[in-house]
PDB file of C-alpha atoms in Angstrom:
ATOM      1  CA  LEU F 114      -2.453  30.826 -22.836  1.00 72.00           C
ATOM      2  CA  LEU F 115      -6.165  30.033 -22.724  1.00 73.00           C
ATOM      3  CA  HIS F 116      -5.763  26.261 -22.662  1.00 72.00           C
ATOM      4  CA  GLY F 117      -2.628  25.796 -20.573  1.00 73.00           C
ATOM      5  CA  THR F 118      -0.798  22.537 -20.168  1.00 73.00           C
ATOM      6  CA  GLY F 119      -3.315  20.693 -18.058  1.00 70.00           C
ATOM      7  CA  TRP F 120      -2.414  18.805 -14.907  1.00 70.00           C
ATOM      8  CA  VAL F 121       1.258  19.085 -14.013  1.00 68.00           C
ATOM      9  CA  PRO F 122       1.768  16.065 -11.702  1.00 66.00           C
ATOM     10  CA  TRP F 123       5.426  16.759 -10.892  1.00 65.00           C
ATOM     11  CA  SER F 124       4.657  20.301  -9.768  1.00 69.00           C
ATOM     12  CA  GLY F 125       1.675  19.803  -7.479  1.00 72.00           C
ATOM     13  CA  TYR F 126      -0.460  22.143  -9.584  1.00 81.00           C
ATOM     14  CA  VAL F 127      -3.468  21.096 -11.649  1.00 83.00           C
ATOM     15  CA  GLY F 128      -2.596  23.421 -14.523  1.00 85.00           C
ATOM     16  CA  ALA F 129      -0.082  25.892 -15.849  1.00 86.00           C
ATOM     17  CA  THR F 130       0.479  28.336 -18.677  1.00 86.00           C
ATOM     18  CA  ALA F 131       3.888  29.199 -20.032  1.00 83.00           C
ATOM     19  CA  GLY F 132       3.253  32.926 -20.214  1.00 86.00           C
ATOM     20  CA  ASP F 133       4.738  35.170 -22.883  1.00 89.00           C
ATOM     21  CA  LYS F 134       7.857  37.154 -21.937  1.00 93.00           C
ATOM     22  CA  LYS F 135       7.664  39.259 -25.085  1.00 95.00           C
ATOM     23  CA  GLN F 136       4.158  40.427 -24.145  1.00 93.00           C
ATOM     24  CA  HIS F 137       5.020  40.686 -20.417  1.00 93.00           C
ATOM     25  CA  ILE F 138       2.501  37.994 -19.519  1.00 89.00           C
ATOM     26  CA  PRO F 139       3.712  35.929 -16.563  1.00 90.00           C
ATOM     27  CA  PRO F 140       3.335  32.164 -16.363  1.00 87.00           C
ATOM     28  CA  LEU F 141       0.379  31.024 -14.284  1.00 90.00           C
ATOM     29  CA  LEU F 142       0.189  28.119 -11.852  1.00 89.00           C
ATOM     30  CA  LEU F 143      -3.373  26.956 -11.227  1.00 90.00           C
ATOM     31  CA  ASN F 144      -4.607  24.798  -8.410  1.00 89.00           C
ATOM     32  CA  ASP F 145      -7.839  23.506  -6.967  1.00 87.00           C
ATOM     33  CA  GLY F 146      -9.920  24.595  -5.438  1.00 84.00           C
ATOM     34  CA  PRO F 147     -13.092  25.936  -4.054  1.00 88.00           C
ATOM     35  CA  GLN F 148     -12.217  24.879  -0.483  1.00 85.00           C
ATOM     36  CA  GLY F 149      -8.571  25.944  -0.610  1.00 86.00           C
ATOM     37  CA  PHE F 150      -5.259  24.648  -1.921  1.00 87.00           C
ATOM     38  CA  ARG F 151      -5.312  20.948  -2.753  1.00 82.00           C
ATOM     39  CA  ALA F 152      -1.910  19.502  -1.892  1.00 75.00           C
ATOM     40  CA  PHE F 153      -0.884  16.318  -3.631  1.00 69.00           C
ATOM     41  CA  PRO F 154       0.685  13.777  -1.238  1.00 63.00           C
ATOM     42  CA  SER F 155       3.361  12.897  -3.786  1.00 60.00           C
ATOM     43  CA  VAL F 156       4.565  16.496  -3.994  1.00 59.00           C
ATOM     44  CA  LEU F 157       6.006  17.284  -0.600  1.00 52.00           C
ATOM     45  CA  HIS F 158       7.330  20.785  -1.240  1.00 59.00           C
ATOM     46  CA  HIS F 159       3.826  22.234  -0.844  1.00 63.00           C
ATOM     47  CA  GLY F 160       3.318  20.677   2.559  1.00 70.00           C
ATOM     48  CA  THR F 161      -0.206  20.138   3.749  1.00 76.00           C
ATOM     49  CA  SER F 162      -3.458  21.957   3.035  1.00 81.00           C
ATOM     50  CA  THR F 163      -5.661  23.842   5.434  1.00 85.00           C
ATOM     51  CA  GLN F 164      -9.096  22.336   5.944  1.00 87.00           C
ATOM     52  CA  PHE F 165     -11.209  25.401   5.175  1.00 93.00           C
ATOM     53  CA  PRO F 166     -14.975  25.388   5.683  1.00 95.00           C
ATOM     54  CA  SER F 167     -16.904  24.340   2.600  1.00 94.00           C
ATOM     55  CA  GLY F 168     -18.511  26.962   0.388  1.00 95.00           C
ATOM     56  CA  LEU F 169     -21.933  25.781   1.492  1.00 94.00           C
ATOM     57  CA  SER F 170     -20.930  26.224   5.164  1.00 95.00           C
ATOM     58  CA  ILE F 171     -19.795  29.787   4.482  1.00 96.00           C
ATOM     59  CA  ALA F 172     -22.999  30.474   2.533  1.00 95.00           C
ATOM     60  CA  ALA F 173     -25.089  29.203   5.441  1.00 95.00           C
ATOM     61  CA  THR F 174     -23.764  32.060   7.574  1.00 96.00           C
ATOM     62  CA  TRP F 175     -25.203  34.701   5.183  1.00 96.00           C
ATOM     63  CA  ASP F 176     -22.234  36.763   6.412  1.00 97.00           C
ATOM     64  CA  GLU F 177     -20.498  38.610   3.575  1.00 97.00           C
ATOM     65  CA  ASP F 178     -17.603  39.624   5.841  1.00 98.00           C
ATOM     66  CA  ALA F 179     -17.034  35.959   6.673  1.00 97.00           C
ATOM     67  CA  ALA F 180     -16.999  35.165   2.949  1.00 97.00           C
ATOM     68  CA  ARG F 181     -14.367  37.839   2.365  1.00 98.00           C
ATOM     69  CA  THR F 182     -12.226  36.634   5.272  1.00 98.00           C
ATOM     70  CA  TRP F 183     -12.548  33.047   3.990  1.00 97.00           C
ATOM     71  CA  GLY F 184     -11.386  34.195   0.553  1.00 97.00           C
ATOM     72  CA  GLU F 185      -8.448  36.142   2.016  1.00 98.00           C
ATOM     73  CA  ALA F 186      -7.279  33.140   4.028  1.00 97.00           C
ATOM     74  CA  MET F 187      -7.443  30.822   1.021  1.00 96.00           C
ATOM     75  CA  GLY F 188      -5.694  33.385  -1.179  1.00 97.00           C
ATOM     76  CA  ALA F 189      -2.900  33.719   1.377  1.00 96.00           C
ATOM     77  CA  GLU F 190      -2.351  29.966   1.351  1.00 93.00           C
ATOM     78  CA  PHE F 191      -2.249  29.938  -2.456  1.00 93.00           C
ATOM     79  CA  VAL F 192       0.324  32.745  -2.496  1.00 93.00           C
ATOM     80  CA  GLY F 193       2.400  30.924   0.099  1.00 90.00           C
ATOM     81  CA  LYS F 194       2.460  27.809  -2.066  1.00 88.00           C
ATOM     82  CA  GLY F 195       3.317  29.626  -5.271  1.00 88.00           C
ATOM     83  CA  ALA F 196      -0.033  29.339  -7.050  1.00 91.00           C
ATOM     84  CA  SER F 197      -1.291  32.310  -9.023  1.00 93.00           C
ATOM     85  CA  VAL F 198      -4.818  31.058  -9.844  1.00 94.00           C
ATOM     86  CA  GLN F 199      -7.334  29.512  -7.459  1.00 95.00           C
ATOM     87  CA  LEU F 200      -9.818  27.282  -9.256  1.00 93.00           C
ATOM     88  CA  GLY F 201     -12.632  28.510  -7.085  1.00 94.00           C
ATOM     89  CA  PRO F 202     -14.826  29.599  -5.512  1.00 95.00           C
ATOM     90  CA  GLY F 203     -17.664  27.366  -6.602  1.00 93.00           C
ATOM     91  CA  LEU F 204     -21.050  28.971  -7.031  1.00 90.00           C
ATOM     92  CA  CYS F 205     -23.510  26.818  -8.918  1.00 90.00           C
ATOM     93  CA  VAL F 206     -27.061  26.812  -7.626  1.00 91.00           C
ATOM     94  CA  ALA F 207     -27.892  23.520  -5.917  1.00 88.00           C
ATOM     95  CA  ARG F 208     -30.855  22.082  -7.803  1.00 85.00           C
ATOM     96  CA  VAL F 209     -30.179  18.344  -7.566  1.00 82.00           C
ATOM     97  CA  PRO F 210     -29.825  17.158  -3.953  1.00 81.00           C
ATOM     98  CA  GLN F 211     -27.679  14.186  -4.969  1.00 81.00           C
ATOM     99  CA  ASP F 212     -25.054  16.353  -6.712  1.00 78.00           C
ATOM    100  CA  GLY F 213     -21.681  15.346  -5.352  1.00 79.00           C
ATOM    101  CA  ARG F 214     -20.446  18.934  -5.405  1.00 85.00           C
ATOM    102  CA  ASN F 215     -23.210  20.867  -3.652  1.00 88.00           C
ATOM    103  CA  PHE F 216     -20.897  21.307  -0.646  1.00 90.00           C
ATOM    104  CA  GLU F 217     -18.535  23.415  -2.816  1.00 90.00           C
ATOM    105  CA  TYR F 218     -21.061  26.020  -3.863  1.00 92.00           C
ATOM    106  CA  LEU F 219     -21.640  29.410  -2.233  1.00 93.00           C
ATOM    107  CA  SER F 220     -25.155  29.635  -3.627  1.00 92.00           C
ATOM    108  CA  GLY F 221     -26.832  26.785  -1.868  1.00 90.00           C
ATOM    109  CA  GLU F 222     -30.319  26.798  -3.354  1.00 91.00           C
ATOM    110  CA  ASP F 223     -30.514  30.594  -3.534  1.00 94.00           C
ATOM    111  CA  PRO F 224     -29.059  32.437  -6.538  1.00 95.00           C
ATOM    112  CA  ILE F 225     -29.175  35.805  -4.722  1.00 96.00           C
ATOM    113  CA  LEU F 226     -27.199  34.355  -1.806  1.00 95.00           C
ATOM    114  CA  GLY F 227     -24.614  33.100  -4.296  1.00 94.00           C
ATOM    115  CA  HIS F 228     -24.468  36.482  -6.003  1.00 95.00           C
ATOM    116  CA  ASP F 229     -23.858  38.348  -2.768  1.00 95.00           C
ATOM    117  CA  MET F 230     -21.445  35.896  -1.147  1.00 96.00           C
ATOM    118  CA  VAL F 231     -19.280  35.214  -4.179  1.00 95.00           C
ATOM    119  CA  ALA F 232     -18.513  38.884  -4.722  1.00 95.00           C
ATOM    120  CA  GLN F 233     -16.925  39.066  -1.280  1.00 97.00           C
ATOM    121  CA  ALA F 234     -15.134  35.727  -1.554  1.00 97.00           C
ATOM    122  CA  ILE F 235     -13.575  36.792  -4.860  1.00 97.00           C
ATOM    123  CA  ARG F 236     -12.545  40.168  -3.428  1.00 98.00           C
ATOM    124  CA  GLY F 237     -10.855  38.360  -0.551  1.00 98.00           C
ATOM    125  CA  ILE F 238      -8.986  35.924  -2.811  1.00 98.00           C
ATOM    126  CA  GLN F 239      -7.924  38.543  -5.321  1.00 98.00           C
ATOM    127  CA  GLN F 240      -6.710  41.091  -2.785  1.00 98.00           C
ATOM    128  CA  THR F 241      -3.873  38.630  -2.064  1.00 98.00           C
ATOM    129  CA  GLY F 242      -2.765  38.791  -5.710  1.00 97.00           C
ATOM    130  CA  VAL F 243      -4.263  35.424  -6.640  1.00 97.00           C
ATOM    131  CA  ILE F 244      -6.702  35.220  -9.558  1.00 96.00           C
ATOM    132  CA  ALA F 245     -10.057  33.732  -8.535  1.00 97.00           C
ATOM    133  CA  ASN F 246     -11.698  31.478 -11.124  1.00 94.00           C
ATOM    134  CA  ALA F 247     -15.398  31.136 -10.268  1.00 92.00           C
ATOM    135  CA  LYS F 248     -16.753  27.747 -11.257  1.00 90.00           C
ATOM    136  CA  HIS F 249     -18.510  25.627 -12.464  1.00 86.00           C
ATOM    137  CA  TRP F 250     -20.434  27.282 -15.259  1.00 85.00           C
ATOM    138  CA  VAL F 251     -24.213  27.105 -15.017  1.00 86.00           C
ATOM    139  CA  MET F 252     -26.177  23.874 -14.653  1.00 83.00           C
ATOM    140  CA  ASN F 253     -23.324  21.742 -13.318  1.00 80.00           C
ATOM    141  CA  ASN F 254     -25.831  19.963 -11.132  1.00 78.00           C
ATOM    142  CA  GLN F 255     -24.708  16.367 -11.208  1.00 77.00           C
ATOM    143  CA  GLU F 256     -21.526  14.339 -11.175  1.00 78.00           C
ATOM    144  CA  THR F 257     -22.905  11.187 -12.794  1.00 78.00           C
ATOM    145  CA  ASN F 258     -22.224  11.401 -16.541  1.00 80.00           C
ATOM    146  CA  ARG F 259     -21.567  15.130 -16.175  1.00 76.00           C
ATOM    147  CA  HIS F 260     -19.620  15.277 -19.433  1.00 79.00           C
ATOM    148  CA  GLY F 261     -22.391  13.640 -21.437  1.00 83.00           C
ATOM    149  CA  VAL F 262     -25.691  14.759 -19.952  1.00 81.00           C
ATOM    150  CA  THR F 263     -27.881  17.172 -21.889  1.00 81.00           C
ATOM    151  CA  GLU F 264     -29.801  19.737 -19.865  1.00 81.00           C
ATOM    152  CA  VAL F 265     -32.701  21.620 -21.372  1.00 87.00           C
ATOM    153  CA  VAL F 266     -33.583  24.801 -19.486  1.00 91.00           C
ATOM    154  CA  ASP F 267     -35.734  27.666 -20.691  1.00 95.00           C
ATOM    155  CA  GLU F 268     -34.265  31.155 -21.050  1.00 96.00           C
ATOM    156  CA  ARG F 269     -36.191  32.694 -18.154  1.00 97.00           C
ATOM    157  CA  THR F 270     -34.918  30.031 -15.748  1.00 94.00           C
ATOM    158  CA  MET F 271     -31.358  30.540 -16.994  1.00 94.00           C
ATOM    159  CA  TYR F 272     -31.491  34.284 -16.324  1.00 96.00           C
ATOM    160  CA  GLU F 273     -33.461  34.205 -13.085  1.00 95.00           C
ATOM    161  CA  LEU F 274     -31.746  31.245 -11.469  1.00 93.00           C
ATOM    162  CA  TYR F 275     -28.543  29.941 -13.001  1.00 93.00           C
ATOM    163  CA  TYR F 276     -26.812  33.084 -14.281  1.00 95.00           C
ATOM    164  CA  VAL F 277     -27.392  35.218 -11.169  1.00 95.00           C
ATOM    165  CA  PRO F 278     -24.381  34.041  -9.124  1.00 94.00           C
ATOM    166  CA  PHE F 279     -22.083  34.428 -12.125  1.00 93.00           C
TER     167      PHE F 279
END
């Protein structure tokens, strides 16, 4: 249940769990992402995806109501396409300008902004019945060699900067 089956190309979802009928745990269908449902062109039964504003665009408004409305709209699309988990929103703090994913994150360069905005985005997503999965865990600040890079950050910086949005 914690690992799932990974990408399920025939289904249009990026992950799934089988659930456990005996324990009354339903199966879960997970899909990207932080900007809304990512439809795969080869899987036509999901149709198209809405082009939602990026997390960084929503963050730039500093409007918590807008973040909640954004989350509600994405959650509604996920429900309509059968997904039960949204792999998003994204909320890392942007520390490396060249990071290929800064556009996804509700924090921008401000951990307090991320903290305040993500709470509303998650409330919006989850009020539709979809599980929000905030990502990516702290210090995901670069795409190049992201699975092999070692980042050394002192404890104070971790608590005052990186952990705040989470």
